[in-house]
Short mmCIF file of C-alpha atoms and ligand atoms in Angstrom, two decimals:
data_model
loop_
_atom_site.label_atom_id
_atom_site.label_comp_id
_atom_site.label_asym_id
_atom_site.label_seq_id
_atom_site.Cartn_x
_atom_site.Cartn_y
_atom_site.Cartn_z
CA UNK Z 12 -38.28 -39.37 -41.97
CA UNK Z 13 -39.98 -40.24 -38.50
CA UNK Z 14 -36.89 -42.23 -37.53
CA UNK Z 15 -34.55 -39.34 -38.16
CA UNK Z 16 -36.77 -37.08 -36.30
CA UNK Z 17 -36.61 -39.40 -33.35
CA UNK Z 18 -32.76 -39.72 -33.55
CA UNK Z 19 -32.48 -35.83 -33.46
CA UNK Z 20 -34.77 -35.45 -30.55
CA UNK Z 21 -32.89 -38.22 -28.77
CA UNK Z 22 -29.58 -36.66 -29.47
CA UNK Z 23 -30.77 -33.12 -28.45
CA UNK Z 24 -31.94 -34.63 -25.27
CA UNK Z 25 -28.93 -36.60 -24.45
CA UNK Z 26 -26.68 -33.68 -25.29
CA UNK Z 27 -28.87 -31.55 -22.93
CA UNK Z 28 -28.46 -33.97 -20.14
CA UNK Z 29 -24.86 -34.21 -20.69
CA UNK Z 30 -24.54 -30.36 -20.47
CA UNK Z 31 -26.52 -30.43 -17.32
CA UNK Z 32 -24.16 -32.96 -15.56
CA UNK Z 33 -21.14 -31.18 -16.84
CA UNK Z 34 -22.28 -27.96 -15.06
CA UNK Z 35 -23.00 -29.77 -11.83
CA UNK Z 36 -19.65 -31.45 -11.98
CA UNK Z 37 -17.98 -28.07 -12.74
CA UNK Z 38 -19.46 -26.11 -9.92
CA UNK Z 39 -17.23 -27.67 -6.94
CA UNK Z 40 -14.25 -27.33 -9.59
CA UNK Z 41 -14.91 -23.68 -10.12
CA UNK Z 42 -15.35 -22.98 -6.34
CA UNK Z 43 -11.87 -24.68 -5.95
CA UNK Z 44 -10.32 -22.39 -8.67
CA UNK Z 45 -11.96 -19.32 -6.84
CA UNK Z 46 -10.49 -20.31 -3.64
CA UNK Z 47 -7.06 -20.89 -5.09
CA UNK Z 48 -7.17 -17.46 -6.87
CA UNK Z 49 -8.10 -15.82 -3.60
CA UNK Z 50 -5.04 -17.52 -1.87
CA UNK Z 51 -3.05 -16.31 -4.67
CA UNK Z 52 -4.13 -12.69 -4.49
CA UNK Z 53 -1.20 -10.51 -4.07
CA UNK Z 54 -0.75 -8.88 -0.56
CA UNK Z 55 2.07 -6.45 -0.11
CA UNK Z 56 4.42 -7.31 2.78
CA UNK Z 57 5.44 -4.77 5.43
CA UNK Z 58 8.77 -4.34 3.68
CA UNK Z 59 6.98 -3.23 0.53
CA UNK Z 60 4.70 -0.64 2.12
CA UNK Z 61 7.76 0.57 3.88
CA UNK Z 62 9.52 1.17 0.60
CA UNK Z 63 6.66 3.15 -0.50
CA UNK Z 64 6.87 5.20 2.80
CA UNK Z 65 10.57 5.93 2.13
CA UNK Z 66 9.88 7.26 -1.27
CA UNK Z 67 7.01 9.48 0.13
CA UNK Z 68 9.18 10.48 3.12
CA UNK Z 69 11.98 11.81 0.66
CA UNK Z 70 9.32 13.53 -1.74
CA UNK Z 71 7.78 15.15 1.33
CA UNK Z 72 11.26 16.72 2.25
CA UNK Z 73 11.81 18.34 -1.00
CA UNK Z 74 8.27 19.39 -1.39
CA UNK Z 75 8.40 21.15 2.16
CA UNK Z 76 11.87 22.90 1.70
CA UNK Z 77 10.53 24.21 -1.45
CA UNK Z 78 7.35 25.64 0.44
CA UNK Z 79 5.44 23.44 -2.06
CA UNK Z 80 2.69 23.02 0.42
CA UNK Z 81 0.19 21.38 -1.89
CA UNK Z 82 2.68 18.66 -2.86
CA UNK Z 83 3.84 18.43 0.79
CA UNK Z 84 0.28 17.94 1.87
CA UNK Z 85 -0.37 15.25 -0.75
CA UNK Z 86 2.93 13.41 0.11
CA UNK Z 87 1.93 13.47 3.84
CA UNK Z 88 -1.51 11.99 2.93
CA UNK Z 89 0.20 9.12 0.86
CA UNK Z 90 2.36 8.23 4.23
CA UNK Z 91 -0.73 8.24 6.21
CA UNK Z 92 -2.59 6.22 3.78
CA UNK Z 93 0.37 3.85 3.63
CA UNK Z 94 0.58 3.20 7.36
CA UNK Z 95 -3.30 2.66 7.14
CA UNK Z 96 -2.74 -0.04 4.76
CA UNK Z 97 -0.05 -1.58 6.86
CA UNK Z 98 -2.62 -1.96 9.64
CA UNK Z 99 -5.10 -3.45 7.26
CA UNK Z 100 -2.88 -5.89 5.33
CA UNK Z 101 -0.06 -6.72 7.88
CA UNK Z 102 -2.15 -7.65 10.76
CA UNK Z 103 -0.21 -10.56 11.27
CA UNK Z 104 2.96 -8.77 11.98
CA UNK Z 105 3.44 -8.24 15.79
CA UNK Z 106 5.47 -4.96 15.01
CA UNK Z 107 2.34 -3.06 14.06
CA UNK Z 108 1.47 -2.77 17.79
CA UNK Z 109 3.97 0.17 17.94
CA UNK Z 110 2.83 1.87 14.75
CA UNK Z 111 0.92 4.70 16.47
CA UNK Z 112 4.10 6.39 17.62
CA UNK Z 113 4.15 7.73 14.05
CA UNK Z 114 0.96 9.72 14.44
CA UNK Z 115 2.14 12.67 16.55
CA UNK Z 116 5.15 13.60 14.43
CA UNK Z 117 2.79 13.25 11.25
CA UNK Z 118 0.27 15.61 12.93
CA UNK Z 119 3.18 18.13 13.65
CA UNK Z 120 3.97 18.07 10.00
CA UNK Z 121 0.64 18.58 9.14
CA UNK Z 122 0.47 21.69 11.43
CA UNK Z 123 3.59 23.07 9.72
CA UNK Z 124 2.25 22.75 6.28
CA UNK Z 125 -1.16 24.40 7.28
CA UNK Z 126 0.93 27.31 8.62
CA UNK Z 127 3.22 27.32 5.54
CA UNK Z 128 6.20 27.47 7.93
CA UNK Z 129 9.33 26.05 6.46
CA UNK Z 130 11.32 26.04 9.85
CA UNK Z 131 8.52 24.27 11.65
CA UNK Z 132 8.30 21.88 8.72
CA UNK Z 133 12.07 21.13 9.04
CA UNK Z 134 11.90 20.36 12.83
CA UNK Z 135 8.77 18.18 12.48
CA UNK Z 136 10.47 16.34 9.60
CA UNK Z 137 13.35 15.73 11.86
CA UNK Z 138 11.23 14.26 14.62
CA UNK Z 139 9.40 12.01 12.02
CA UNK Z 140 12.76 10.64 10.79
CA UNK Z 141 13.86 9.89 14.27
CA UNK Z 142 10.45 8.34 14.98
CA UNK Z 143 11.02 5.92 12.14
CA UNK Z 144 14.22 5.00 13.38
CA UNK Z 145 12.84 4.53 16.88
CA UNK Z 146 10.30 2.10 15.74
CA UNK Z 147 12.94 0.29 13.66
CA UNK Z 148 15.19 -0.02 16.75
CA UNK Z 149 12.42 -1.27 19.05
CA UNK Z 150 11.40 -3.93 16.46
CA UNK Z 151 15.04 -4.99 16.04
CA UNK Z 152 15.25 -3.41 12.57
CA UNK Z 153 17.76 -0.90 13.80
CA UNK Z 154 20.00 -1.69 10.64
CA UNK Z 155 17.09 0.20 8.49
CA UNK Z 156 18.53 3.80 9.25
CA UNK Z 157 16.41 6.45 7.72
CA UNK Z 158 17.91 10.06 7.22
CA UNK Z 159 17.08 13.31 5.85
CA UNK Z 160 17.56 12.94 2.22
CA UNK Z 161 20.35 15.05 0.64
CA UNK Z 162 19.43 14.59 -2.86
CA UNK Z 163 15.87 14.40 -4.60
CA UNK Z 164 14.72 10.61 -4.77
CA UNK Z 165 13.84 10.85 -8.48
CA UNK Z 166 15.11 13.06 -11.20
CA UNK Z 167 12.05 13.07 -13.34
CA UNK Z 168 9.83 15.32 -10.97
CA UNK Z 169 10.14 19.04 -10.05
CA UNK Z 170 9.47 19.73 -6.39
CA UNK Z 171 9.21 23.59 -6.87
CA UNK Z 172 5.85 25.42 -6.96
CA UNK Z 173 4.91 25.76 -10.47
CA UNK Z 174 4.07 29.45 -11.31
C1 LIG P 1436 5.83 -0.27 13.24
C2 LIG P 1436 6.90 0.76 13.34
C3 LIG P 1436 7.70 1.25 12.22
C4 LIG P 1436 7.49 2.61 11.72
C5 LIG P 1436 6.71 3.74 12.59
C6 LIG P 1436 8.20 2.73 10.68
N1 LIG P 1436 8.81 1.46 10.22
FE1 LIG P 1436 9.88 1.24 8.63
N2 LIG P 1436 10.10 -0.84 9.10
C7 LIG P 1436 9.53 -1.36 10.28
C8 LIG P 1436 9.68 -2.82 10.14
C9 LIG P 1436 9.20 -3.87 11.17
C10 LIG P 1436 10.45 -3.03 8.98
C11 LIG P 1436 11.02 -4.36 8.49
C12 LIG P 1436 10.03 -4.87 7.44
C13 LIG P 1436 10.16 -6.18 6.69
O1 LIG P 1436 9.96 -7.12 7.47
O2 LIG P 1436 10.45 -6.27 5.61
C14 LIG P 1436 10.71 -1.80 8.35
C15 LIG P 1436 11.45 -1.56 7.33
C16 LIG P 1436 11.66 -0.34 6.63
C17 LIG P 1436 12.59 -0.07 5.53
C18 LIG P 1436 13.32 -1.09 4.72
C19 LIG P 1436 12.50 -1.43 3.58
C20 LIG P 1436 13.39 -2.20 2.43
O3 LIG P 1436 12.91 -3.43 1.93
O4 LIG P 1436 14.46 -1.67 2.11
C21 LIG P 1436 12.51 1.23 5.15
C22 LIG P 1436 13.07 1.97 4.00
C23 LIG P 1436 11.68 1.88 6.20
N3 LIG P 1436 11.16 0.79 6.96
C24 LIG P 1436 11.27 3.11 6.18
C25 LIG P 1436 10.57 3.78 7.13
C26 LIG P 1436 10.28 5.20 7.15
C27 LIG P 1436 10.75 6.36 6.27
C28 LIG P 1436 9.35 5.45 8.26
C29 LIG P 1436 9.00 6.72 8.81
C30 LIG P 1436 8.25 7.64 8.05
C31 LIG P 1436 9.20 4.12 8.86
N4 LIG P 1436 9.90 3.19 8.18
C32 LIG P 1436 8.41 3.89 10.06
C33 LIG P 1436 8.72 -0.83 11.11
C34 LIG P 1436 8.42 0.61 11.15
#
């Protein structure tokens, strides 16, 4: 009986020690894994952000020409946010030095939305679109030509004001 007891105690102690060493050995391995996960964290590239800007740019147009000012304001905010994200996540891209040129046209659109003025909206949207292209041109991406859209970018969204 005593011998069995002793054996159990011995077994417990050794398995306990075993566990302790395992944990110690696991710590560096775990840190390595976390590091690897961090390196693998998905960071959208400049082109990914630009695709988002392109979609919001098109939606903004259809919101504005329908005098849907709430939606226009929302889409404008999405464009501004996306350009901010570019500055956060694409710091390694030299092109972002020229990104501020987009702010004055975005501010003009914001004014037109506040005034609820479709004509001002259209002219500031033209200026916005030519500024997109100016930035592409000075950064040797002149082959990405942005235009005022002639059809809605999606067919599952209504751009008119809802009564
Ligand atoms: C910093 C200046 C700059 C501004 C301002 C800018 N772009 Fe870009 N754009 C770029 C660069 C650089 C690329 C190439 C990105 C890459 O390397 O993938 C690009 C690429 C694009 C692309 C191609 C994406 C693709 O994969 O098909 C589209 C579309 C685009 N931009 C839309 C816009 C629109 C719309 C605006 C204005 C609302 C705009 N851009 C404003 C610099 C700019």
